[in-house]
PDB file of C-alpha atoms in Angstrom:
ATOM      1  CA  UNK A 235       2.206 -21.915   1.169  1.00 64.00           C
ATOM      2  CA  UNK A 236       3.843 -21.873   4.526  1.00 85.00           C
ATOM      3  CA  UNK A 237       2.079 -22.114   7.859  1.00 88.00           C
ATOM      4  CA  UNK A 238       2.758 -18.496   8.876  1.00 89.00           C
ATOM      5  CA  UNK A 239       1.211 -17.195   5.658  1.00 92.00           C
ATOM      6  CA  UNK A 240      -1.862 -19.373   6.229  1.00 92.00           C
ATOM      7  CA  UNK A 241      -2.214 -17.989   9.786  1.00 91.00           C
ATOM      8  CA  UNK A 242      -1.970 -14.460   8.380  1.00 92.00           C
ATOM      9  CA  UNK A 243      -4.506 -15.259   5.643  1.00 93.00           C
ATOM     10  CA  UNK A 244      -6.920 -16.687   8.230  1.00 92.00           C
ATOM     11  CA  UNK A 245      -6.819 -13.333  10.057  1.00 91.00           C
ATOM     12  CA  UNK A 246      -7.910 -11.529   6.890  1.00 94.00           C
ATOM     13  CA  UNK A 247     -11.710 -11.164   6.630  1.00 94.00           C
ATOM     14  CA  UNK A 248     -13.147 -13.938   4.425  1.00 95.00           C
ATOM     15  CA  UNK A 249     -14.431 -11.477   1.818  1.00 96.00           C
ATOM     16  CA  UNK A 250     -10.868 -10.165   1.265  1.00 96.00           C
ATOM     17  CA  UNK A 251      -8.937 -13.433   1.274  1.00 96.00           C
ATOM     18  CA  UNK A 252      -9.283 -14.043  -2.466  1.00 96.00           C
ATOM     19  CA  UNK A 253      -7.784 -10.653  -3.316  1.00 97.00           C
ATOM     20  CA  UNK A 254      -4.973 -11.059  -0.776  1.00 97.00           C
ATOM     21  CA  UNK A 255      -4.153 -14.470  -2.263  1.00 96.00           C
ATOM     22  CA  UNK A 256      -4.280 -13.085  -5.818  1.00 96.00           C
ATOM     23  CA  UNK A 257      -1.988 -10.212  -4.848  1.00 97.00           C
ATOM     24  CA  UNK A 258       0.408 -12.581  -3.056  1.00 96.00           C
ATOM     25  CA  UNK A 259       0.589 -14.813  -6.143  1.00 95.00           C
ATOM     26  CA  UNK A 260       1.204 -11.804  -8.383  1.00 96.00           C
ATOM     27  CA  UNK A 261       3.915 -10.319  -6.157  1.00 96.00           C
ATOM     28  CA  UNK A 262       5.763 -13.564  -5.490  1.00 95.00           C
ATOM     29  CA  UNK A 263       5.647 -14.468  -9.197  1.00 95.00           C
ATOM     30  CA  UNK A 264       7.341 -11.113  -9.889  1.00 94.00           C
ATOM     31  CA  UNK A 265      10.091 -11.895  -7.376  1.00 94.00           C
ATOM     32  CA  UNK A 266       8.850  -9.929  -4.367  1.00 95.00           C
ATOM     33  CA  UNK A 267      10.041 -11.231  -1.034  1.00 95.00           C
ATOM     34  CA  UNK A 268       7.283 -11.722   1.552  1.00 96.00           C
ATOM     35  CA  UNK A 269       8.032 -11.150   5.252  1.00 94.00           C
ATOM     36  CA  UNK A 270       5.544 -11.919   8.016  1.00 94.00           C
ATOM     37  CA  UNK A 271       6.021 -10.829  11.624  1.00 89.00           C
ATOM     38  CA  UNK A 272       3.692 -11.181  14.555  1.00 84.00           C
ATOM     39  CA  UNK A 273       2.593  -7.899  16.144  1.00 79.00           C
ATOM     40  CA  UNK A 274       0.318  -6.857  18.990  1.00 77.00           C
ATOM     41  CA  UNK A 275      -2.652  -6.182  16.717  1.00 73.00           C
ATOM     42  CA  UNK A 276      -2.069  -9.100  14.319  1.00 75.00           C
ATOM     43  CA  UNK A 277       0.439  -9.999  11.672  1.00 83.00           C
ATOM     44  CA  UNK A 278       2.445  -7.403   9.778  1.00 86.00           C
ATOM     45  CA  UNK A 279       2.990  -8.795   6.319  1.00 93.00           C
ATOM     46  CA  UNK A 280       5.313  -6.938   3.969  1.00 96.00           C
ATOM     47  CA  UNK A 281       6.476  -7.385   0.401  1.00 97.00           C
ATOM     48  CA  UNK A 282       9.790  -6.059  -0.893  1.00 95.00           C
ATOM     49  CA  UNK A 283      10.018  -4.734  -4.420  1.00 90.00           C
ATOM     50  CA  UNK A 284      12.079  -7.008  -6.667  1.00 88.00           C
ATOM     51  CA  UNK A 285      13.174  -3.840  -8.488  1.00 82.00           C
ATOM     52  CA  UNK A 286      14.478  -1.771  -5.539  1.00 86.00           C
ATOM     53  CA  UNK A 287      14.577  -4.230  -2.628  1.00 90.00           C
ATOM     54  CA  UNK A 288      12.654  -1.674  -0.561  1.00 91.00           C
ATOM     55  CA  UNK A 289       9.272  -2.352   0.997  1.00 94.00           C
ATOM     56  CA  UNK A 290       6.525  -2.093  -1.596  1.00 95.00           C
ATOM     57  CA  UNK A 291       3.534  -2.667   0.653  1.00 95.00           C
ATOM     58  CA  UNK A 292       2.420  -4.003   3.972  1.00 94.00           C
ATOM     59  CA  UNK A 293      -0.801  -5.077   5.596  1.00 94.00           C
ATOM     60  CA  UNK A 294      -1.665  -3.511   8.934  1.00 89.00           C
ATOM     61  CA  UNK A 295      -4.415  -4.745  11.245  1.00 87.00           C
ATOM     62  CA  UNK A 296      -6.468  -2.030  12.925  1.00 85.00           C
ATOM     63  CA  UNK A 297      -9.645  -2.122  15.008  1.00 83.00           C
ATOM     64  CA  UNK A 298     -11.425  -0.643  11.990  1.00 84.00           C
ATOM     65  CA  UNK A 299     -10.195  -3.494   9.769  1.00 87.00           C
ATOM     66  CA  UNK A 300      -7.232  -4.428   7.623  1.00 91.00           C
ATOM     67  CA  UNK A 301      -5.383  -1.640   5.854  1.00 93.00           C
ATOM     68  CA  UNK A 302      -2.675  -1.629   3.234  1.00 95.00           C
ATOM     69  CA  UNK A 303       0.232   0.779   3.179  1.00 95.00           C
ATOM     70  CA  UNK A 304       1.600   1.102  -0.336  1.00 95.00           C
ATOM     71  CA  UNK A 305       4.989   2.726  -0.770  1.00 94.00           C
ATOM     72  CA  UNK A 306       4.397   4.371  -4.133  1.00 90.00           C
ATOM     73  CA  UNK A 307       7.800   5.975  -4.673  1.00 87.00           C
ATOM     74  CA  UNK A 308       7.268   6.463  -8.414  1.00 87.00           C
ATOM     75  CA  UNK A 309       3.723   7.822  -8.157  1.00 88.00           C
ATOM     76  CA  UNK A 310       4.849  11.192  -9.516  1.00 82.00           C
ATOM     77  CA  UNK A 311       5.496   9.441 -12.839  1.00 83.00           C
ATOM     78  CA  UNK A 312       2.074   7.758 -12.848  1.00 80.00           C
ATOM     79  CA  UNK A 313      -0.366  10.547 -11.960  1.00 77.00           C
ATOM     80  CA  UNK A 314      -2.860   9.162 -14.487  1.00 85.00           C
ATOM     81  CA  UNK A 315      -3.479   6.196 -12.170  1.00 88.00           C
ATOM     82  CA  UNK A 316      -4.662   8.517  -9.413  1.00 91.00           C
ATOM     83  CA  UNK A 317      -7.400  10.018 -11.573  1.00 88.00           C
ATOM     84  CA  UNK A 318      -9.193   6.652 -11.684  1.00 88.00           C
ATOM     85  CA  UNK A 319      -9.048   5.667  -8.018  1.00 93.00           C
ATOM     86  CA  UNK A 320     -12.247   5.608  -5.919  1.00 95.00           C
ATOM     87  CA  UNK A 321     -13.283   8.768  -4.086  1.00 95.00           C
ATOM     88  CA  UNK A 322     -12.731   7.150  -0.677  1.00 95.00           C
ATOM     89  CA  UNK A 323      -9.067   6.555  -1.572  1.00 95.00           C
ATOM     90  CA  UNK A 324      -8.713  10.120  -2.854  1.00 95.00           C
ATOM     91  CA  UNK A 325     -10.082  11.409   0.462  1.00 95.00           C
ATOM     92  CA  UNK A 326      -7.576   9.253   2.378  1.00 95.00           C
ATOM     93  CA  UNK A 327      -4.717  10.640   0.284  1.00 95.00           C
ATOM     94  CA  UNK A 328      -5.848  14.261   0.691  1.00 95.00           C
ATOM     95  CA  UNK A 329      -6.212  13.974   4.481  1.00 95.00           C
ATOM     96  CA  UNK A 330      -2.841  12.193   4.874  1.00 94.00           C
ATOM     97  CA  UNK A 331      -0.120  14.182   6.582  1.00 92.00           C
ATOM     98  CA  UNK A 332       2.154  16.462   4.635  1.00 94.00           C
ATOM     99  CA  UNK A 333       5.788  15.439   4.158  1.00 93.00           C
ATOM    100  CA  UNK A 334       7.909  17.537   6.465  1.00 93.00           C
ATOM    101  CA  UNK A 335      11.097  17.081   4.435  1.00 91.00           C
ATOM    102  CA  UNK A 336       9.477  18.027   1.133  1.00 90.00           C
ATOM    103  CA  UNK A 337       8.029  21.112   2.813  1.00 87.00           C
ATOM    104  CA  UNK A 338      11.370  22.257   4.253  1.00 87.00           C
ATOM    105  CA  UNK A 339      10.773  21.087   7.823  1.00 89.00           C
ATOM    106  CA  UNK A 340      12.681  18.652  10.029  1.00 88.00           C
ATOM    107  CA  UNK A 341      11.718  14.995  10.144  1.00 88.00           C
ATOM    108  CA  UNK A 342      13.414  11.847  11.337  1.00 87.00           C
ATOM    109  CA  UNK A 343      17.004  11.626  10.079  1.00 86.00           C
ATOM    110  CA  UNK A 344      16.256   8.142   8.729  1.00 87.00           C
ATOM    111  CA  UNK A 345      13.294   9.322   6.651  1.00 86.00           C
ATOM    112  CA  UNK A 346      13.991   9.440   2.948  1.00 84.00           C
ATOM    113  CA  UNK A 347      11.160  11.873   2.332  1.00 88.00           C
ATOM    114  CA  UNK A 348       7.674  11.490   0.961  1.00 92.00           C
ATOM    115  CA  UNK A 349       6.055  11.796  -2.439  1.00 92.00           C
ATOM    116  CA  UNK A 350       5.246  14.703  -4.710  1.00 93.00           C
ATOM    117  CA  UNK A 351       2.387  13.994  -7.088  1.00 92.00           C
ATOM    118  CA  UNK A 352      -0.662  15.509  -8.738  1.00 92.00           C
ATOM    119  CA  UNK A 353      -4.196  14.407  -7.886  1.00 92.00           C
ATOM    120  CA  UNK A 354      -7.120  15.930  -9.765  1.00 91.00           C
ATOM    121  CA  UNK A 355      -4.946  18.811 -10.950  1.00 91.00           C
ATOM    122  CA  UNK A 356      -3.566  19.730  -7.537  1.00 93.00           C
ATOM    123  CA  UNK A 357      -0.009  19.062  -6.385  1.00 93.00           C
ATOM    124  CA  UNK A 358       0.555  17.285  -3.074  1.00 93.00           C
ATOM    125  CA  UNK A 359       3.647  16.586  -0.987  1.00 94.00           C
ATOM    126  CA  UNK A 360       2.612  13.758   1.295  1.00 94.00           C
ATOM    127  CA  UNK A 361       4.313  11.601   3.916  1.00 94.00           C
ATOM    128  CA  UNK A 362       5.260   8.215   2.493  1.00 93.00           C
ATOM    129  CA  UNK A 363       3.857   6.400   5.539  1.00 92.00           C
ATOM    130  CA  UNK A 364       0.348   7.797   5.233  1.00 92.00           C
ATOM    131  CA  UNK A 365      -0.168   8.936   1.632  1.00 92.00           C
ATOM    132  CA  UNK A 366      -1.284   5.540   0.341  1.00 94.00           C
ATOM    133  CA  UNK A 367      -2.712   3.894   3.463  1.00 95.00           C
ATOM    134  CA  UNK A 368      -6.045   2.404   2.461  1.00 95.00           C
ATOM    135  CA  UNK A 369      -8.716   0.057   3.743  1.00 94.00           C
ATOM    136  CA  UNK A 370      -8.698  -3.388   2.228  1.00 95.00           C
ATOM    137  CA  UNK A 371     -12.125  -3.320   0.607  1.00 94.00           C
ATOM    138  CA  UNK A 372     -13.529  -4.661  -2.643  1.00 95.00           C
ATOM    139  CA  UNK A 373     -14.088  -1.112  -3.871  1.00 96.00           C
ATOM    140  CA  UNK A 374     -10.324  -0.480  -3.614  1.00 95.00           C
ATOM    141  CA  UNK A 375      -8.991  -3.719  -5.168  1.00 96.00           C
ATOM    142  CA  UNK A 376      -8.526  -2.457  -8.745  1.00 95.00           C
ATOM    143  CA  UNK A 377      -6.857   0.777  -7.667  1.00 94.00           C
ATOM    144  CA  UNK A 378      -4.561  -1.054  -5.243  1.00 95.00           C
ATOM    145  CA  UNK A 379      -3.524  -3.453  -7.987  1.00 95.00           C
ATOM    146  CA  UNK A 380      -2.877  -0.585 -10.424  1.00 93.00           C
ATOM    147  CA  UNK A 381      -0.714   1.248  -7.877  1.00 92.00           C
ATOM    148  CA  UNK A 382       1.327  -1.870  -7.220  1.00 93.00           C
ATOM    149  CA  UNK A 383       1.677  -2.748 -10.901  1.00 92.00           C
ATOM    150  CA  UNK A 384       2.881   0.786 -11.644  1.00 90.00           C
ATOM    151  CA  UNK A 385       5.521   0.524  -8.928  1.00 90.00           C
ATOM    152  CA  UNK A 386       6.787  -2.684 -10.507  1.00 89.00           C
ATOM    153  CA  UNK A 387       6.772  -1.147 -13.998  1.00 85.00           C
ATOM    154  CA  UNK A 388       4.118  -3.632 -15.054  1.00 81.00           C
ATOM    155  CA  UNK A 389       1.545  -1.366 -16.687  1.00 65.00           C
TER     156      UNK A 389
END
């Protein structure tokens, strides 16, 4: 492991480091490219999908703790995964902002649009930047891993 990754890992709370390392090993073994940049609030670490080349996930440091943003572009095809996620993640998804483009409104010209998916029988059209933005907690590990595996077609 390189020095920058170790600095990033040291900024992750000790109780989450094992999961972050496990996820890094999984993603890099699948061919994901890791990018680490220094930011004002800590490191921004991203992984690109080996399938699409687009960002699959990134870690974001906040005052409230470390969060993960998962770009779940194919979530509409994997609605069954959402039925098993913890309630706190479901609440985060429900309160996330609506996708302007999918709802016929104007958004940034560079935005490719958000995600349409079903959660607990209800259809949502959510912004891709906030729909799957979750706290890095032990309670969320399994669901995070399932979301990422589904995006890589590894279910």
